[in-house]
Coordinates of C-alpha atoms and ligand atoms in Angstrom, one line a residue:
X833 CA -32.0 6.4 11.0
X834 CA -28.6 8.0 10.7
X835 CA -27.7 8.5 7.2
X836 CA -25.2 5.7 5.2
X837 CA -21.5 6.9 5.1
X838 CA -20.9 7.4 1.5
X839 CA -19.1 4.4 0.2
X840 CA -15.6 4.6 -1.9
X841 CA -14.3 1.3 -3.1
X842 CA -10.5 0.4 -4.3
X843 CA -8.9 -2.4 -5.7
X844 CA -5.4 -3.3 -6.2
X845 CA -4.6 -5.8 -9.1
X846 CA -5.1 -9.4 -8.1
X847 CA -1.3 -10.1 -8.3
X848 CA 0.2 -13.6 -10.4
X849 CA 1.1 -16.1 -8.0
X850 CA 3.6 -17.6 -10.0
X851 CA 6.7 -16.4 -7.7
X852 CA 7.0 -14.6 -4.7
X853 CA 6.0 -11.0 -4.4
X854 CA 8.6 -8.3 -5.2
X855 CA 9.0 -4.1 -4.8
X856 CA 6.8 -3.9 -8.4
X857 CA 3.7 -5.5 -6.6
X858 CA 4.2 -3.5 -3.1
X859 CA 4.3 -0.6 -5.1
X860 CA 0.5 -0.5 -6.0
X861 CA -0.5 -2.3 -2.9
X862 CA 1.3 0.7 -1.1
X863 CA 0.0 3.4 -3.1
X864 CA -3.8 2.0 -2.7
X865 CA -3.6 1.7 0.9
X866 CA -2.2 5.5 1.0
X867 CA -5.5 6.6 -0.9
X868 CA -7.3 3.9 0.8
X869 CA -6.4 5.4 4.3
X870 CA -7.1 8.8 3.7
X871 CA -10.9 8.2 2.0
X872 CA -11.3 6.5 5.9
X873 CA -9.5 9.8 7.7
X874 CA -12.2 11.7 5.5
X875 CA -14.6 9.4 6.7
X876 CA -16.0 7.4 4.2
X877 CA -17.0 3.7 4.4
X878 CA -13.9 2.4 2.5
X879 CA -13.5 -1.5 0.8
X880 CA -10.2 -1.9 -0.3
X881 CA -9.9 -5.1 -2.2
X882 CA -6.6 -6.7 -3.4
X883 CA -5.6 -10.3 -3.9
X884 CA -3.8 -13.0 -6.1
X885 CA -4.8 -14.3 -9.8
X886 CA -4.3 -17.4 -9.4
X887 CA -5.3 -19.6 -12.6
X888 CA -3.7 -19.7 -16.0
X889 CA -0.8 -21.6 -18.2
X890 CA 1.7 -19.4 -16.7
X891 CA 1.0 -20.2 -12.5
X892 CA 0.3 -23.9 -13.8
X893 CA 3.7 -24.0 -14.8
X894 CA 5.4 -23.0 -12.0
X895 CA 3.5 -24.9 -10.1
X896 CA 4.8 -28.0 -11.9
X897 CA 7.9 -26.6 -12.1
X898 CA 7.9 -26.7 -7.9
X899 CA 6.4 -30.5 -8.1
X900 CA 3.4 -29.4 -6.5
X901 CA -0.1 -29.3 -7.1
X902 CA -1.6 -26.0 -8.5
X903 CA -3.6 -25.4 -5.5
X904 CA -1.5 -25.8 -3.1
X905 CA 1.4 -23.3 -5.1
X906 CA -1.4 -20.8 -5.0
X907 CA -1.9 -21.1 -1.1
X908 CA 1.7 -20.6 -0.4
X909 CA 2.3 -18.0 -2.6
X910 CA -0.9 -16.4 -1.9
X911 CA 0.3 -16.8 1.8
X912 CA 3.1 -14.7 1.0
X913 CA 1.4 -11.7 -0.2
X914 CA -0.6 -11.5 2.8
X915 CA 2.9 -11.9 5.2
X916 CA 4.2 -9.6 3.0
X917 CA 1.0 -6.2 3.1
X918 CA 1.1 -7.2 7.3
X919 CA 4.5 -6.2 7.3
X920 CA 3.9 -3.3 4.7
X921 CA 0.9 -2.1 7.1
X922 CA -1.3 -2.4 4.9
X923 CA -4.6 -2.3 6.0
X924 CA -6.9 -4.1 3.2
X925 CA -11.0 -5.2 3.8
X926 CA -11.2 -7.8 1.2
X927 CA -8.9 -10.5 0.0
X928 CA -10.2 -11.8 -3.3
X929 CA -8.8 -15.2 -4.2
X930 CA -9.7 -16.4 -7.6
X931 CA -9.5 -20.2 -6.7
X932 CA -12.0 -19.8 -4.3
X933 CA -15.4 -21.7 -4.7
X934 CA -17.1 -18.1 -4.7
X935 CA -15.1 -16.7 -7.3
X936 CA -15.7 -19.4 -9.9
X937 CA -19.4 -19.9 -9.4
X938 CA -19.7 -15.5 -10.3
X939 CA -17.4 -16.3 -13.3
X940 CA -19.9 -18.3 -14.6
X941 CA -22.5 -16.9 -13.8
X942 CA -21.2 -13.8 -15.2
X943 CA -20.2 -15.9 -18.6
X944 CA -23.6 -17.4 -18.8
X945 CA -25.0 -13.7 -18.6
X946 CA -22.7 -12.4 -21.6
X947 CA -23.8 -15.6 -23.7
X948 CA -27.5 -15.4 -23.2
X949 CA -26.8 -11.6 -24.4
X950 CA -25.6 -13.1 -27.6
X951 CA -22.2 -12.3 -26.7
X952 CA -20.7 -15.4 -27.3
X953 CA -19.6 -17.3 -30.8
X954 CA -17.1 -20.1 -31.5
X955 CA -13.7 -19.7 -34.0
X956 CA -10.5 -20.5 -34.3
X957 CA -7.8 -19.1 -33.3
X958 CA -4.2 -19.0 -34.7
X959 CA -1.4 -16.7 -33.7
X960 CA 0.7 -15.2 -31.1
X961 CA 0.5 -15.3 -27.1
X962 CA 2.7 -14.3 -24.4
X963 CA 2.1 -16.4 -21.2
X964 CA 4.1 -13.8 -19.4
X965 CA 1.4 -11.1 -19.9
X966 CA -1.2 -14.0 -20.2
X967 CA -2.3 -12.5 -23.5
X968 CA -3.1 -12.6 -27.3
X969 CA 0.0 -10.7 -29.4
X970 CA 0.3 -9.6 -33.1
X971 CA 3.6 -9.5 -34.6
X972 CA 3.4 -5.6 -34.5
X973 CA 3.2 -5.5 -30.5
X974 CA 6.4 -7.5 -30.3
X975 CA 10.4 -6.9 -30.7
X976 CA 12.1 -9.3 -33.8
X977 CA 12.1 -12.8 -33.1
X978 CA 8.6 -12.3 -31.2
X979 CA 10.0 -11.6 -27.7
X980 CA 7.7 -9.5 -25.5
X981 CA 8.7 -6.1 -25.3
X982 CA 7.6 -6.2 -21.4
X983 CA 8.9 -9.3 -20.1
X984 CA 11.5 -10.5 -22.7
X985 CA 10.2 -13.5 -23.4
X986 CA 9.2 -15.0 -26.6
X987 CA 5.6 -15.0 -27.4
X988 CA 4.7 -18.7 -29.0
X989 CA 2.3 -19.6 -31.4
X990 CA -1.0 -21.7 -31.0
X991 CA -4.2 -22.3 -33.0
X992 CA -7.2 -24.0 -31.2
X993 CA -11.2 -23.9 -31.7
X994 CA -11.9 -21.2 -28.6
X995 CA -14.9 -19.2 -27.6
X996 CA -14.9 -15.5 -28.4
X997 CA -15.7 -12.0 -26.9
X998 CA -17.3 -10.2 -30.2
X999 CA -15.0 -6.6 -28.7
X1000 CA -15.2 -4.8 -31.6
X1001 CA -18.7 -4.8 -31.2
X1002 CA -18.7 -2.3 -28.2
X1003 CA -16.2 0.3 -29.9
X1004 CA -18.4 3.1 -30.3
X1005 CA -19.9 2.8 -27.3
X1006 CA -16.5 2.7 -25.3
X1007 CA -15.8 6.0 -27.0
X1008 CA -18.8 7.5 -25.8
X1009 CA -18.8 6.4 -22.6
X1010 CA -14.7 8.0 -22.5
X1011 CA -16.1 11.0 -24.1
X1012 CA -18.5 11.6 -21.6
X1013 CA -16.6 10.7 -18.7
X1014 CA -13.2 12.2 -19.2
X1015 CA -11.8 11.2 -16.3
X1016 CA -12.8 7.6 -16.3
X1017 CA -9.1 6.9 -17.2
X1018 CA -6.4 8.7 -15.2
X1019 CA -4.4 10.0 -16.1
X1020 CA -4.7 12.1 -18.9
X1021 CA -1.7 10.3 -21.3
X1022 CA -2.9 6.9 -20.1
X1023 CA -6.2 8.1 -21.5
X1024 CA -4.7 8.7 -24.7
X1025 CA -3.2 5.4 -25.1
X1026 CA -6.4 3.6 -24.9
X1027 CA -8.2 6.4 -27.5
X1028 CA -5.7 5.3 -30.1
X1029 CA -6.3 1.6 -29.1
X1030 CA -9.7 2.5 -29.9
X1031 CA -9.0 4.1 -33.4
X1032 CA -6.7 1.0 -34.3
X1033 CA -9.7 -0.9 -34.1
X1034 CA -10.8 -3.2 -31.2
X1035 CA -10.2 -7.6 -31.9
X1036 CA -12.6 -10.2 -30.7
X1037 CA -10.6 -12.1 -28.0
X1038 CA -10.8 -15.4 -26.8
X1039 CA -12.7 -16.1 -23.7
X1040 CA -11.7 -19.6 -23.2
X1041 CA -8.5 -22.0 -23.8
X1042 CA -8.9 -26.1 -24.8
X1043 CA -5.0 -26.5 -24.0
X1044 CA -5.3 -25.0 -20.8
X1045 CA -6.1 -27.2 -17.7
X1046 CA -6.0 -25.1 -14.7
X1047 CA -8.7 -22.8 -14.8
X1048 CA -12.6 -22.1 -14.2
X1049 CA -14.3 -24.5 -16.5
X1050 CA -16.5 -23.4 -19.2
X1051 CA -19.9 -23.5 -18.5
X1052 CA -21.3 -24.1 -22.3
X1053 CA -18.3 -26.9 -23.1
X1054 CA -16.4 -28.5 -20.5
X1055 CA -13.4 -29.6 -22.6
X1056 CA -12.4 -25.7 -22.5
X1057 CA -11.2 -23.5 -19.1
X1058 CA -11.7 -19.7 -19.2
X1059 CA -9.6 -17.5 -20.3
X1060 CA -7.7 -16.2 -17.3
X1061 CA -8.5 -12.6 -17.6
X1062 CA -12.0 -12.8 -18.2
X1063 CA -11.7 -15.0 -15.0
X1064 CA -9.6 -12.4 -13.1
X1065 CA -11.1 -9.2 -13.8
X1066 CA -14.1 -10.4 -11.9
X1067 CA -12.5 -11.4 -8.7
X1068 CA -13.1 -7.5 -8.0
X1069 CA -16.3 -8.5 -8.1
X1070 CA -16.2 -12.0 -6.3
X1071 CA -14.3 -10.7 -4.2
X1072 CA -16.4 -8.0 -2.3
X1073 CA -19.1 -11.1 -1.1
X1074 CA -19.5 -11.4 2.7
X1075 CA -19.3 -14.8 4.6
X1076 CA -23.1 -15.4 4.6
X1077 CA -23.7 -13.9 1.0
X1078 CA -24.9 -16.5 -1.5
X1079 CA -22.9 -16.0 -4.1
X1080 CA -24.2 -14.1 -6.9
X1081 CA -23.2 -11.2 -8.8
X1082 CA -26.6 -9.0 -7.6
X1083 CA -24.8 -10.0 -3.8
X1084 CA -21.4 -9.3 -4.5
X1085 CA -22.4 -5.9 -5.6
X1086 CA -25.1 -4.7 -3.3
X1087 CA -22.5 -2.7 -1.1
X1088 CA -19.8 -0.6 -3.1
X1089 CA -20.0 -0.8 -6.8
X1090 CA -19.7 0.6 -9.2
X1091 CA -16.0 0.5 -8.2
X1092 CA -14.6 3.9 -7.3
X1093 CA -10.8 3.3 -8.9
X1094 CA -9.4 1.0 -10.2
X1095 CA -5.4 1.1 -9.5
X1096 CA -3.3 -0.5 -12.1
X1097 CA -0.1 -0.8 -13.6
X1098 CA 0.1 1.1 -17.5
X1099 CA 0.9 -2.6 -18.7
X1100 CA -2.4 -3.8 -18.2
X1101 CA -4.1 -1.1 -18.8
X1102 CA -6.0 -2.5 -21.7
X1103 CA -7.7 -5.2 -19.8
X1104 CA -9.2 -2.5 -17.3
X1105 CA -9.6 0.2 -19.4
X1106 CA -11.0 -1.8 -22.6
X1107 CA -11.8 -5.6 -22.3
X1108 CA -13.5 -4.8 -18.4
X1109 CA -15.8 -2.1 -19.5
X1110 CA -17.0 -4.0 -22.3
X1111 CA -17.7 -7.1 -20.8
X1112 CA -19.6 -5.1 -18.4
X1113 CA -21.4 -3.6 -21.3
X1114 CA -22.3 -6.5 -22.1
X1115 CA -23.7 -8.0 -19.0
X1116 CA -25.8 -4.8 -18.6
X1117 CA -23.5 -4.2 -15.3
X1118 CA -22.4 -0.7 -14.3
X1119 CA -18.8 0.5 -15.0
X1120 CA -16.4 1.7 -12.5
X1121 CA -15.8 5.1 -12.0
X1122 CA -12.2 5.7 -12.1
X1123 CA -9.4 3.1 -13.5
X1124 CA -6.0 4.5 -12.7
X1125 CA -2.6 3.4 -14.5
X1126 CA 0.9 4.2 -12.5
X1127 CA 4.2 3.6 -14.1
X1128 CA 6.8 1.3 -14.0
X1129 CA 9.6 1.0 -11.4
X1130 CA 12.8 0.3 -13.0
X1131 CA 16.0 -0.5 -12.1
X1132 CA 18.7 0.4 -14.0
X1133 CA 16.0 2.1 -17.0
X1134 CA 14.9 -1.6 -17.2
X1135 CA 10.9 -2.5 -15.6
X1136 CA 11.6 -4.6 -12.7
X1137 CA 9.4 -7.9 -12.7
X1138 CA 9.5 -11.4 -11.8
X1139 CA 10.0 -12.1 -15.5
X1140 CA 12.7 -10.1 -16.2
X1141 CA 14.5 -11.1 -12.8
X1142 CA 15.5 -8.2 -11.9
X1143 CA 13.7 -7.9 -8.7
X1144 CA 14.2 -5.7 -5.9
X1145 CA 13.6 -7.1 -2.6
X1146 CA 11.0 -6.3 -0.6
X1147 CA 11.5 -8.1 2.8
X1148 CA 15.0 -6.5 2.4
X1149 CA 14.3 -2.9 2.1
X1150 CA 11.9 -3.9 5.1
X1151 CA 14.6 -5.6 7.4
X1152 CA 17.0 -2.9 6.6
X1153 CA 15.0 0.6 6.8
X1154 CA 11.4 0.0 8.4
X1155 CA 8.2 0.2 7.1
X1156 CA 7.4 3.8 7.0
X1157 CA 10.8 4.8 4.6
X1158 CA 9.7 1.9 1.6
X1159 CA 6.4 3.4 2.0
X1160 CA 7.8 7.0 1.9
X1161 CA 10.0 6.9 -0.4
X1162 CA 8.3 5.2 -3.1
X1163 CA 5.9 7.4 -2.7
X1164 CA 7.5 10.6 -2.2
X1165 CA 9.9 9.7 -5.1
X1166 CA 8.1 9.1 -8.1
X1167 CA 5.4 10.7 -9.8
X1168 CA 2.2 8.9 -9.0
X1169 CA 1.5 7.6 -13.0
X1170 CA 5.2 8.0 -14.4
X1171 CA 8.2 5.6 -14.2
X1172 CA 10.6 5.8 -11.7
X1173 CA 14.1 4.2 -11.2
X1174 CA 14.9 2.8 -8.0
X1175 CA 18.3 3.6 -6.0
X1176 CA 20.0 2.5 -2.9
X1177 CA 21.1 6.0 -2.7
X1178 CA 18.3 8.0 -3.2
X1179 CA 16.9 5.9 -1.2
X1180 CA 19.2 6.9 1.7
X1181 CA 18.8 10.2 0.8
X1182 CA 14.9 10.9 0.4
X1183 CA 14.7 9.5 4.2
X1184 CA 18.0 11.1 5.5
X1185 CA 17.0 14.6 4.2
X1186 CA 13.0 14.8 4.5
X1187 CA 12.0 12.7 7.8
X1188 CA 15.5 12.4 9.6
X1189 CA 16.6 16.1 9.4
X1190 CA 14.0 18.2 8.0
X1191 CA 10.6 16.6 9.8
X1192 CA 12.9 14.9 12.6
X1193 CA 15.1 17.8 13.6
X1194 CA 11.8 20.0 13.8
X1195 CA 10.1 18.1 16.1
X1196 CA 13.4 17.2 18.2
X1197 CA 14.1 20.7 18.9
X1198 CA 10.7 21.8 19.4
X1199 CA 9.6 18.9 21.6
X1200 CA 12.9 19.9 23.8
X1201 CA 12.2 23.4 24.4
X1202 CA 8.6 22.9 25.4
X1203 CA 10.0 19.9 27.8
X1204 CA 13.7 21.7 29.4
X1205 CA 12.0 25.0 29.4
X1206 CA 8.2 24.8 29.9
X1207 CA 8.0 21.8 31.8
X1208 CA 6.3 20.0 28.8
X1209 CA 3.2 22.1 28.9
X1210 CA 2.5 25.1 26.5
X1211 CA -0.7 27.1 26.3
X1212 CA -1.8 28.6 23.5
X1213 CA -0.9 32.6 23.9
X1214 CA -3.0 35.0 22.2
X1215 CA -0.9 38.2 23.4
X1216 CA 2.2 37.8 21.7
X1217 CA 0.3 37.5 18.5
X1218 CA 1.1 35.5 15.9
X1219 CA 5.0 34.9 15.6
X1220 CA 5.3 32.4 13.0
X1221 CA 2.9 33.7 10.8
X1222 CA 2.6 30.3 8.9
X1223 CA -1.6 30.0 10.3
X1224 CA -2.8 30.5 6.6
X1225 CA -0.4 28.9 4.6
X1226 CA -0.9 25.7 7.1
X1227 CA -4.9 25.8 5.8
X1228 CA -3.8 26.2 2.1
X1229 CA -1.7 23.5 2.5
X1230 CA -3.9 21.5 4.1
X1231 CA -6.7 22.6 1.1
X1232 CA -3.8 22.2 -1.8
X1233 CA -2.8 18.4 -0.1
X1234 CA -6.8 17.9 -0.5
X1235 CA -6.9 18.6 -4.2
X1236 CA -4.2 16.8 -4.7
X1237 CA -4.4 13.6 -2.6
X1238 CA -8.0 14.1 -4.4
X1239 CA -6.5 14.2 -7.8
X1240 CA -4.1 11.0 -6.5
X1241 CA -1.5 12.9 -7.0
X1242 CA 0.3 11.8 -3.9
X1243 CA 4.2 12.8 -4.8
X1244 CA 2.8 16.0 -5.2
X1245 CA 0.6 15.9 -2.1
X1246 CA 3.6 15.3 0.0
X1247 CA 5.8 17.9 -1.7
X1248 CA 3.3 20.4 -0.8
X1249 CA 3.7 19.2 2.7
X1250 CA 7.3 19.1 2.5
X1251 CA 7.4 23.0 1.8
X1252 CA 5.5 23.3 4.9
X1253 CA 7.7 21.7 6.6
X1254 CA 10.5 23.8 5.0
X1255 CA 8.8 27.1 5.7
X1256 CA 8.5 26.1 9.5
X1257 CA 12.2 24.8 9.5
X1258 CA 13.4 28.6 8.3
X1259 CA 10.8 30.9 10.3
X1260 CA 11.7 28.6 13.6
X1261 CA 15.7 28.9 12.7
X1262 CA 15.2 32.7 12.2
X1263 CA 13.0 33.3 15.3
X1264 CA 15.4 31.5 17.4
X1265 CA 13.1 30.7 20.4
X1266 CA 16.2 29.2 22.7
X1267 CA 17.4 33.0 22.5
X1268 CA 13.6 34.3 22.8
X1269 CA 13.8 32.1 26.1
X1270 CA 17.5 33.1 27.1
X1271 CA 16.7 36.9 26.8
X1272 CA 13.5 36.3 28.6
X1273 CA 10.9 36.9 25.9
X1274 CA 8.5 34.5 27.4
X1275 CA 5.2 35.1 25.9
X1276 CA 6.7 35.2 22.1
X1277 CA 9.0 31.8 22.6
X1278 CA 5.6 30.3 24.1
X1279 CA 4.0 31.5 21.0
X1280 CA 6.4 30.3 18.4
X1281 CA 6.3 26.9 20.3
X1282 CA 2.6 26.9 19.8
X1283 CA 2.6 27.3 16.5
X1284 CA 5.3 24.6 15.9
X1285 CA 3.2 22.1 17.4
X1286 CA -0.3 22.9 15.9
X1287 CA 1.8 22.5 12.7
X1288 CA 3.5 19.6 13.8
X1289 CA 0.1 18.1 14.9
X1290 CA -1.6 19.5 10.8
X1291 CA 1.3 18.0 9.1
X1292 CA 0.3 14.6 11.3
X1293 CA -3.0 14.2 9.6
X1294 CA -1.9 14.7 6.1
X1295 CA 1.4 11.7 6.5
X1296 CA -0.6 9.6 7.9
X1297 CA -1.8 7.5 5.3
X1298 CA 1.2 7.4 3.8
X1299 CA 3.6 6.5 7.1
X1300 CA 0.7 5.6 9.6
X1301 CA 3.0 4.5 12.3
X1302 CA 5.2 7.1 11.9
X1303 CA 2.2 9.6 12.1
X1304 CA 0.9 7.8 15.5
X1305 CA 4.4 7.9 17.4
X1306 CA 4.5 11.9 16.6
X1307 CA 1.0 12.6 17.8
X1308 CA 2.2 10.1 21.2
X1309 CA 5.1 12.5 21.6
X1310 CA 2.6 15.7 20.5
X1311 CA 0.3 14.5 23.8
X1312 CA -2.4 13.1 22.4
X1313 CA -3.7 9.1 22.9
X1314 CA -6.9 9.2 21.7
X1315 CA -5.5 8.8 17.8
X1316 CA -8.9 7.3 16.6
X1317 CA -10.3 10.6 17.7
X1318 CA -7.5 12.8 16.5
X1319 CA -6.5 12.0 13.4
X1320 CA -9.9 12.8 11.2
X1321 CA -9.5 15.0 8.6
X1322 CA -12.3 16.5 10.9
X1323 CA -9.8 18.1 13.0
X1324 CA -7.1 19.4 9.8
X1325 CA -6.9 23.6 9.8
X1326 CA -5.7 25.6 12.4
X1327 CA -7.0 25.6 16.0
X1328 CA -9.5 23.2 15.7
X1329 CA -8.0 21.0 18.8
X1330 CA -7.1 22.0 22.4
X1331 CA -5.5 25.2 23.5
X1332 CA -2.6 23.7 25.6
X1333 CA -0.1 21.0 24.3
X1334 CA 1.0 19.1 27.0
X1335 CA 4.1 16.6 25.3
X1336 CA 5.9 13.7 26.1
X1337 CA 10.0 13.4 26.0
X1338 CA 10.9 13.7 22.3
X1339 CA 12.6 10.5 20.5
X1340 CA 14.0 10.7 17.1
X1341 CA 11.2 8.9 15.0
X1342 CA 13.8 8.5 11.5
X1343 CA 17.3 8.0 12.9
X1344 CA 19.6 9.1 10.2
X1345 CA 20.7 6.1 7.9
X1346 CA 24.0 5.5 7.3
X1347 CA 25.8 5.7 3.8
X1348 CA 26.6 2.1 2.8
Ligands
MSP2667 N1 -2.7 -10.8 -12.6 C1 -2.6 -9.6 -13.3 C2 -3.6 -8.6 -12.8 C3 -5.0 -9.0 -12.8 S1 -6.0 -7.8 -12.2 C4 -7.6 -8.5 -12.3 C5 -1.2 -9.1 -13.2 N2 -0.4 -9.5 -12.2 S2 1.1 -9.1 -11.9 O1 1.4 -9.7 -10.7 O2 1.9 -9.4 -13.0 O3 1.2 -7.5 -11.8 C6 0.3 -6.9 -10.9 C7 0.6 -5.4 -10.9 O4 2.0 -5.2 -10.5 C8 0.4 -4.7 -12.2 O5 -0.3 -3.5 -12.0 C9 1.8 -4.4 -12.6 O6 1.9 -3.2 -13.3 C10 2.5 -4.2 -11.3 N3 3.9 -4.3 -11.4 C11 4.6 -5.4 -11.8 N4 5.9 -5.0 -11.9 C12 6.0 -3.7 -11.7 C13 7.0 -2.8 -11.7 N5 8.3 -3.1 -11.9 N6 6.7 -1.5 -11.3 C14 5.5 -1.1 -11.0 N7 4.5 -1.9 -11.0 C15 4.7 -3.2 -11.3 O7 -0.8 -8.3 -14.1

């Protein structure tokens, strides 16, 4: 029996359906399918999960506020999201929905678990919440006059008999288990944060809500929903069931957990990074490997959101520059973890300068050479020697992009792919192969082109989980159609493909943008 492929599992948040997506949401779902893509160009057997949140005070009232019913809200706007990642290319496994039937029958079976576990006590509860984060507040976490630092809102107050989550009582051993896994949260700051949490002192939280309607109802008290992130957090479990499965948590989690990354925004990092690995404590589950927390995309210094109104949108950036340059330039423009402000001009500029002219103009001119002068055919030439000289940096790059991408570092995985692309841009410029051809040096223009190409072809692997289409119309033009078979990280390095390139006509892939 051949042996299993080994398994790598990602999830996305489950996204609030209380308004249409915007550029903050795409932003994760891009940067998961990026890491997503390349774990499947390495091989592995890849889930990648994403999907909407759908219960709660704050979706029920929108919902109302649209005159519709709460389900059917949720399937348009859940509709949306999924319109919105075909457009983005994004290529998920798993859509986890957590209205569906599936979803609430693990909840509960999940809360029955925690309260045989003793997990489970009854209290009341008087203070602070913020529906806009869909969470429990002290006066100390928010700005005067209670407003939510995050969203600007204002934080109300409400007392009620609820159901608890005794968190306090897994403190020590959520230190340990951060001690001995230090990088179970990425990255390093983010880890930081949630060791000072820690030392603060963890609070019991509610785990159900009486004035709440629309949620999964409480299996021990039916006058009381669940609380919606002790229902959401487990659509990544829910979630991963096949058709067929019976749904149960031992099913759902046969194939790829523990999860290997969780990818998350830093404002809720304290649900993944605190309340998730305790309820899993608690249930006697395993925890996930890896939970990740990116930055904030602001606009004008302030975090874009639907809250805040701010929004920039998506399915414009789409119609107006393509696919492949939102995906690029998010990605290539902000540090994978920090914040990053969003322009219309560096916008124009990351693609102008880095895919139009430097990647673009590479493979323009070199694609025209091979075709006016060697009749679109050029053989790989060991007797001039090496003219280029860029055969070893292309392998370190290709080993640095590894650690990186590895490390999820992915701005810096492309800037180390950019300086490739620089370095080929000056040798090729220097070497001047249309003058190697006019003054009839043949053998060292045919080597230069080569070498152009196999990098060209190198530099395809490594962009291609981040501009995938982009990627496959360069290897088209490169000569190759078998793409499935060509783009594995298999092939990455050096020589490891054909001997003789035998190209197409060359079409700009990025035509410049104009400055508007
Ligand atoms: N429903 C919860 C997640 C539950 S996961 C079990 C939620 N949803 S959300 O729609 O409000 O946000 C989802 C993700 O989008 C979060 O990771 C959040 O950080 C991210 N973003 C929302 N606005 C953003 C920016 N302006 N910039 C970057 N990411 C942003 O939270």
């Amino acid at each position: 029996m051949a042996a299993r492929k080994k398994t790598f599992y990602i999830t996305s948040p489950l996204y609030y359906v209380n308004d249409l997506p915007h550029i903050g949401s795409a932003y994760t779902t891009i940067a998961c399918d990026c890491i997503a893509r390349y774990k499947r160009l390495q091989g592995y057997d890849v889930c990648f999960l994403t999907g909407t949140d759908e219960h709660g005070q704050k979706i029920f009232k929108s919902a109302k506020e649209k005159n519709l019913p709460p389900k059917d809200h949720c399937d348009y706007i859940a509709g949306k999201f999924q319109e919105l990642w075909r457009l983005l290319n994004i290529k998920y496994d798993k859509f986890s929905r957590t209205t569906s039937a599936n979803h609430g029958k693990i909840v509960q079976e999940f809360f029955k678990l925690v309260h045989s576990n003793g997990d489970i006590y009854e209290a009341d509860y008087e203070g602070l919440y913020c529906e806009a984060c869909e969470d429990f507040k002290s006066e100390k976490d928010l700005l005067e006059g209670n407003i939510c630092p995050i969203h600007k809102t204002k934080a109300q107050e409400y007392k009620e008999k609820n159901y608890f989550f005794p968190l306090s009582k897994f403190e020590e051993r959520l230190l340990k288990h951060l001690d001995q896994n230090p990088g179970f949260i990425q990255p390093s700051y983010r880890r930081n944060e949630v060791l000072g949490w820690i030392k603060e002192g963890l609070k019991d939280f509610p785990v159900s809500r009486r004035s709440v309607p629309w949620g999964i109802s409480l299996p021990i008290d039916s006058t009381q929903t669940i609380y919606v992130w002790f229902d959401a957090l487990l659509g990544y479990v829910s979630g991963l069931l096949g058709d067929s499965d019976i749904p149960s948590i031992e099913n759902a989690l046969k194939n790829y957990w523990p999860c290997s990354v969780h990818i998350i925004g830093k404002d809720i990092l304290r649900f993944h990074a605190v309340y998730w690995p305790c309820m899993l404590m608690s249930a006697g589950l395993p925890l996930p490997e890896k939970v990740f927390g990116h930055g904030f995309l602001t606009k004008d210094g302030e975090k874009m959101g639907k809250t805040t109104g701010n929004i920039v949108d998506p399915y414009e950036l789409i119609n107006e520059f393509g696919t492949d340059a939102v995906r690029f330039y998010f990605l290539k423009e902000i540090a994978f973890g920090k914040d990053g402000d969003y322009s219309r001009q560096s916008f124009i500029n990351r693609i102008n300068s880095d895919l139009a002219n430097n990647l673009g103009n590479l493979l323009n001119r070199t694609l025209n050479l091979v075709n006016k002068n060697f009749n679109g055919e050029i053989k790989y030439e060991s007797s001039a020697g090496e003219t280029l000289n860029l055969a070893e940096k292309t392998n370190l790059t290709i080993k640095n992009y590894e650690k990186a991408m590895d490390n999820l570092e992915l701005k810096d995985a492309l800037d180390i792919v950019w300086e490739l692309v620089d370095s080929t841009n000056r040798v090729f410029n220097n070497l001047e192969p249309w003058k190697l051809i006019k003054n009839n040096e043949i053998s060292k223009a045919r080597s230069c082109l080569y070498e152009t190409l196999e990098i060209l072809r190198n530099i395809c692997l490594t962009i291609c989980p981040f501009i995938p289409e982009t990627a496959n119309k360069i290897m088209l033009q490169l000569g190759y159609d078998r793409l499935d078979e060509e783009l594995s990280w298999e092939k990455a390095g050096w020589t490891k493909t054909k001997a003789t390139y035998k190209v197409k006509e060359g079409k700009p892939v990025f035509p410049r943008l104009e400055q508007i």
